[in-house]
Amino acid sequence: MIIVMQLGAPQEQIEAVAETLRARGIEPLILPGEDRCAIGIPASLSSDQRYDLEAMLGAMEGVSKVTQTSHPYKLASREFNREDTVVRVRDVQIGGGTFVVMGGPCSVESMEQFRASAEIVKNSGATILRGGAFKPRTSPYSFQGLAEEGLKIMKQVSDETGLVTISEVMSGDMVPLVAKYIDILQIGARSMQNFPLLIEAGRSGKPVFLKRGPSAPIDEFLLAAEYVLSQGNPNVILCERGIVPLDRTYTRNTLDLAAVPVLKEYTHLPVIVDPSHGTGVARYVAPMAKAAMVAGADGLMIETHPNPKEALSDGSQALTTDKFTKLMDELRSLAGFLGKKMS
C-alpha cells in the first residue's frame, strides 16, 4: 500500500499519517519526492486490514489518495513512479529513451591493455568503459584482478578519455574504495542478495548497476533493487545477464530477453542487457545484442578486448576490435529504424 500526500502537504500532516501507522504496529516507509511525499507500507496486510486502513488514511488531512500495490517491492514499482527513471552520470544518460553501450574487458590486466580497450570503446562510439579490478572467480587459482591498482588504472584512463567508468564491488566494506575511483558501482550476479553490500552501495550515493542473479525470479531481483532505493539512492540500473541454462553444452547461460519487456512494464528503472555473460560465446553476442535492443532494453554491456585469446578472464566471450566496431555500426542502424537515440 502507498499513501500519496497532497501537493505541498506540510511535515506535520506527513508525520500524523506516519504516527497513525506506528500506533498500529506498522513501520512506515517515508518516500520524499520533488513536489510531494508518499508513504509506503512494506508490511503484509490482510484484505480486511488493507480495507480498514485505506478508509481511515484516505480521510486524514493532507492525504491525496491511497493506492494498493500487489507487489512486495514498492520504490521500484511503476505504482510508485509512473515515469521512467533516468540516471545521469556526467554527460551520459541511461534510460529515458536513450540507448547506451558499456564496453570493455572483463578484467583490468595492465595500463597498456586497458588503454587499448578504452580506445576500442571510445572510437566505436560507446560511452561507458567497463573493467574488473576485483574479480569473483569460481576457482581460487584464477586471476583475481589487480585490486586498487586496477581501480587507479581505470581512473587514469577515464581522465584521459572522458569515458564514464563502471566496475564491480564485492563487499560492503569495499564500497568506499571503489567509489573513490569509479563512476558506477556494479553489483555482480553472485552478490545480488548480499544485502549488507546493497545497503552500503545505496548509501554511497553513486549510481548502482545491479545484475540479476542466475536463479533469481523477477520479484527477488526487484526486491534487491529495493534495498538500494530504500537508502535514498534513486540511481539504480538493472541488468539482465542470463539465468541458469537447462543445457550448458552450447551457451554459458540462457539470456532471458523476455525479462526486458516484463521489467519495463513493472518497474521504472532502466534495464540493460549483458549478452556477453548471457551467452558466453563471442559469436552469439551480436545477434543477442540486437535482439535486446528490439526487446526494449535501455542499453547493453558488452565485453571487448584487444586480444581475446590472451585475456586473463572470459576471453571466449569478448569481441575483437573489428567485431565490436561492426556491432556498434549495426546497432546505430537498428536504433534509427526503431526510433531510438544512441547515447
mmCIF file of C-alpha atoms in Angstrom, residues 152-293:
data_model
loop_
_atom_site.group_PDB
_atom_site.id
_atom_site.type_symbol
_atom_site.label_atom_id
_atom_site.label_comp_id
_atom_site.label_asym_id
_atom_site.label_seq_id
_atom_site.Cartn_x
_atom_site.Cartn_y
_atom_site.Cartn_z
ATOM 1 C CA LYS A 152 43.773 3.551 -10.316
ATOM 2 C CA ILE A 153 44.324 2.458 -13.920
ATOM 3 C CA MET A 154 40.609 2.846 -14.638
ATOM 4 C CA LYS A 155 40.551 6.326 -13.118
ATOM 5 C CA GLN A 156 43.577 7.467 -15.114
ATOM 6 C CA VAL A 157 42.223 6.117 -18.394
ATOM 7 C CA SER A 158 38.839 7.683 -17.641
ATOM 8 C CA ASP A 159 40.515 11.058 -17.086
ATOM 9 C CA GLU A 160 42.394 10.682 -20.378
ATOM 10 C CA THR A 161 39.404 9.618 -22.485
ATOM 11 C CA GLY A 162 36.444 11.233 -20.746
ATOM 12 C CA LEU A 163 34.646 7.882 -20.596
ATOM 13 C CA VAL A 164 32.369 7.108 -17.653
ATOM 14 C CA THR A 165 33.541 4.014 -15.749
ATOM 15 C CA ILE A 166 31.814 1.043 -14.156
ATOM 16 C CA SER A 167 33.402 -1.668 -12.007
ATOM 17 C CA GLU A 168 32.262 -4.362 -9.602
ATOM 18 C CA VAL A 169 32.310 -4.065 -5.832
ATOM 19 C CA MET A 170 32.162 -7.353 -3.928
ATOM 20 C CA SER A 171 31.511 -6.435 -0.287
ATOM 21 C CA GLY A 172 30.107 -3.604 1.772
ATOM 22 C CA ASP A 173 33.461 -2.627 3.268
ATOM 23 C CA MET A 174 34.889 -2.219 -0.249
ATOM 24 C CA VAL A 175 32.290 0.348 -1.345
ATOM 25 C CA PRO A 176 34.235 3.476 -0.235
ATOM 26 C CA LEU A 177 37.386 2.283 -2.016
ATOM 27 C CA VAL A 178 35.689 1.510 -5.335
ATOM 28 C CA ALA A 179 33.520 4.648 -5.141
ATOM 29 C CA LYS A 180 36.683 6.744 -4.764
ATOM 30 C CA TYR A 181 37.791 5.866 -8.308
ATOM 31 C CA ILE A 182 34.725 4.660 -10.236
ATOM 32 C CA ASP A 183 31.567 6.404 -11.506
ATOM 33 C CA ILE A 184 29.081 3.487 -11.345
ATOM 34 C CA LEU A 185 29.173 0.674 -8.783
ATOM 35 C CA GLN A 186 28.372 -2.745 -10.214
ATOM 36 C CA ILE A 187 26.775 -5.412 -8.035
ATOM 37 C CA GLY A 188 27.554 -8.739 -9.688
ATOM 38 C CA ALA A 189 25.115 -11.598 -10.164
ATOM 39 C CA ARG A 190 26.699 -13.596 -7.339
ATOM 40 C CA SER A 191 26.159 -10.618 -4.994
ATOM 41 C CA MET A 192 22.580 -9.750 -5.914
ATOM 42 C CA GLN A 193 21.327 -10.853 -2.495
ATOM 43 C CA ASN A 194 24.297 -9.642 -0.479
ATOM 44 C CA PHE A 195 22.036 -7.315 1.471
ATOM 45 C CA PRO A 196 24.731 -5.512 3.509
ATOM 46 C CA LEU A 197 26.508 -4.737 0.219
ATOM 47 C CA LEU A 198 23.294 -3.431 -1.351
ATOM 48 C CA ILE A 199 22.697 -1.153 1.632
ATOM 49 C CA GLU A 200 26.244 0.262 1.591
ATOM 50 C CA ALA A 201 26.114 0.766 -2.176
ATOM 51 C CA GLY A 202 22.846 2.637 -1.737
ATOM 52 C CA ARG A 203 24.315 4.823 0.986
ATOM 53 C CA SER A 204 27.287 5.728 -1.209
ATOM 54 C CA GLY A 205 25.118 7.936 -3.400
ATOM 55 C CA LYS A 206 26.816 6.515 -6.504
ATOM 56 C CA PRO A 207 24.714 5.044 -9.322
ATOM 57 C CA VAL A 208 24.319 1.296 -8.750
ATOM 58 C CA PHE A 209 24.284 -1.244 -11.594
ATOM 59 C CA LEU A 210 22.547 -4.367 -10.311
ATOM 60 C CA LYS A 211 22.900 -7.677 -12.138
ATOM 61 C CA ARG A 212 20.213 -10.337 -11.856
ATOM 62 C CA GLY A 213 21.268 -13.486 -10.034
ATOM 63 C CA PRO A 214 21.385 -16.620 -12.203
ATOM 64 C CA SER A 215 18.465 -18.226 -10.334
ATOM 65 C CA ALA A 216 16.584 -15.093 -9.265
ATOM 66 C CA PRO A 217 12.889 -14.589 -10.096
ATOM 67 C CA ILE A 218 11.840 -11.095 -11.154
ATOM 68 C CA ASP A 219 10.355 -10.259 -7.733
ATOM 69 C CA GLU A 220 13.619 -11.138 -5.946
ATOM 70 C CA PHE A 221 15.578 -9.098 -8.476
ATOM 71 C CA LEU A 222 13.415 -6.035 -7.862
ATOM 72 C CA LEU A 223 13.495 -6.549 -4.099
ATOM 73 C CA ALA A 224 17.295 -6.436 -4.312
ATOM 74 C CA ALA A 225 16.935 -3.094 -6.111
ATOM 75 C CA GLU A 226 14.567 -2.039 -3.325
ATOM 76 C CA TYR A 227 17.420 -2.357 -0.810
ATOM 77 C CA VAL A 228 19.410 0.264 -2.717
ATOM 78 C CA LEU A 229 16.420 2.523 -3.318
ATOM 79 C CA SER A 230 15.398 2.368 0.350
ATOM 80 C CA GLN A 231 18.680 4.085 1.252
ATOM 81 C CA GLY A 232 17.550 7.208 -0.597
ATOM 82 C CA ASN A 233 19.518 6.405 -3.749
ATOM 83 C CA PRO A 234 17.243 6.618 -6.831
ATOM 84 C CA ASN A 235 20.005 5.859 -9.350
ATOM 85 C CA VAL A 236 19.608 2.119 -9.839
ATOM 86 C CA ILE A 237 20.196 0.394 -13.175
ATOM 87 C CA LEU A 238 19.026 -3.192 -13.696
ATOM 88 C CA CYS A 239 20.933 -5.740 -15.785
ATOM 89 C CA GLU A 240 19.674 -8.997 -17.269
ATOM 90 C CA ARG A 241 22.762 -11.198 -17.748
ATOM 91 C CA GLY A 242 21.351 -14.674 -18.203
ATOM 92 C CA ILE A 243 19.858 -17.317 -15.963
ATOM 93 C CA VAL A 244 20.794 -20.931 -15.229
ATOM 94 C CA PRO A 245 20.521 -22.881 -18.510
ATOM 95 C CA LEU A 246 18.940 -26.283 -18.981
ATOM 96 C CA ASP A 247 21.937 -27.279 -21.101
ATOM 97 C CA ARG A 248 25.428 -25.786 -20.679
ATOM 98 C CA THR A 249 26.732 -27.537 -23.785
ATOM 99 C CA TYR A 250 26.195 -24.591 -26.100
ATOM 100 C CA THR A 251 25.942 -21.414 -24.003
ATOM 101 C CA ARG A 252 27.160 -20.241 -20.617
ATOM 102 C CA ASN A 253 23.685 -19.058 -19.544
ATOM 103 C CA THR A 254 20.215 -18.618 -21.001
ATOM 104 C CA LEU A 255 19.760 -14.942 -21.828
ATOM 105 C CA ASP A 256 16.224 -14.170 -20.645
ATOM 106 C CA LEU A 257 15.187 -11.494 -23.120
ATOM 107 C CA ALA A 258 11.556 -11.906 -22.045
ATOM 108 C CA ALA A 259 12.640 -10.286 -18.779
ATOM 109 C CA VAL A 260 13.219 -6.997 -20.626
ATOM 110 C CA PRO A 261 9.584 -6.171 -21.538
ATOM 111 C CA VAL A 262 8.427 -7.640 -18.209
ATOM 112 C CA LEU A 263 10.757 -5.366 -16.257
ATOM 113 C CA LYS A 264 9.829 -2.363 -18.399
ATOM 114 C CA GLU A 265 6.176 -2.994 -17.518
ATOM 115 C CA TYR A 266 6.594 -3.425 -13.764
ATOM 116 C CA THR A 267 9.459 -1.069 -12.885
ATOM 117 C CA HIS A 268 10.516 2.452 -13.827
ATOM 118 C CA LEU A 269 14.227 1.617 -13.546
ATOM 119 C CA PRO A 270 16.451 1.424 -16.670
ATOM 120 C CA VAL A 271 17.137 -2.079 -17.988
ATOM 121 C CA ILE A 272 20.483 -3.083 -19.520
ATOM 122 C CA VAL A 273 21.272 -6.453 -21.142
ATOM 123 C CA ASP A 274 24.622 -8.263 -20.949
ATOM 124 C CA PRO A 275 24.768 -10.658 -23.942
ATOM 125 C CA SER A 276 28.420 -11.492 -23.209
ATOM 126 C CA HIS A 277 27.661 -13.295 -19.939
ATOM 127 C CA GLY A 278 24.238 -14.226 -21.268
ATOM 128 C CA THR A 279 25.782 -16.462 -23.943
ATOM 129 C CA GLY A 280 29.446 -16.856 -23.026
ATOM 130 C CA VAL A 281 30.296 -17.232 -26.720
ATOM 131 C CA ALA A 282 31.609 -14.259 -28.702
ATOM 132 C CA ARG A 283 29.888 -15.211 -31.971
ATOM 133 C CA TYR A 284 26.461 -15.191 -30.268
ATOM 134 C CA VAL A 285 26.881 -11.765 -28.684
ATOM 135 C CA ALA A 286 25.955 -9.600 -31.692
ATOM 136 C CA PRO A 287 22.614 -11.267 -32.542
ATOM 137 C CA MET A 288 21.529 -11.252 -28.895
ATOM 138 C CA ALA A 289 22.634 -7.632 -28.509
ATOM 139 C CA LYS A 290 20.461 -6.583 -31.424
ATOM 140 C CA ALA A 291 17.566 -8.680 -30.112
ATOM 141 C CA ALA A 292 17.908 -6.905 -26.741
ATOM 142 C CA MET A 293 17.550 -3.518 -28.443
#
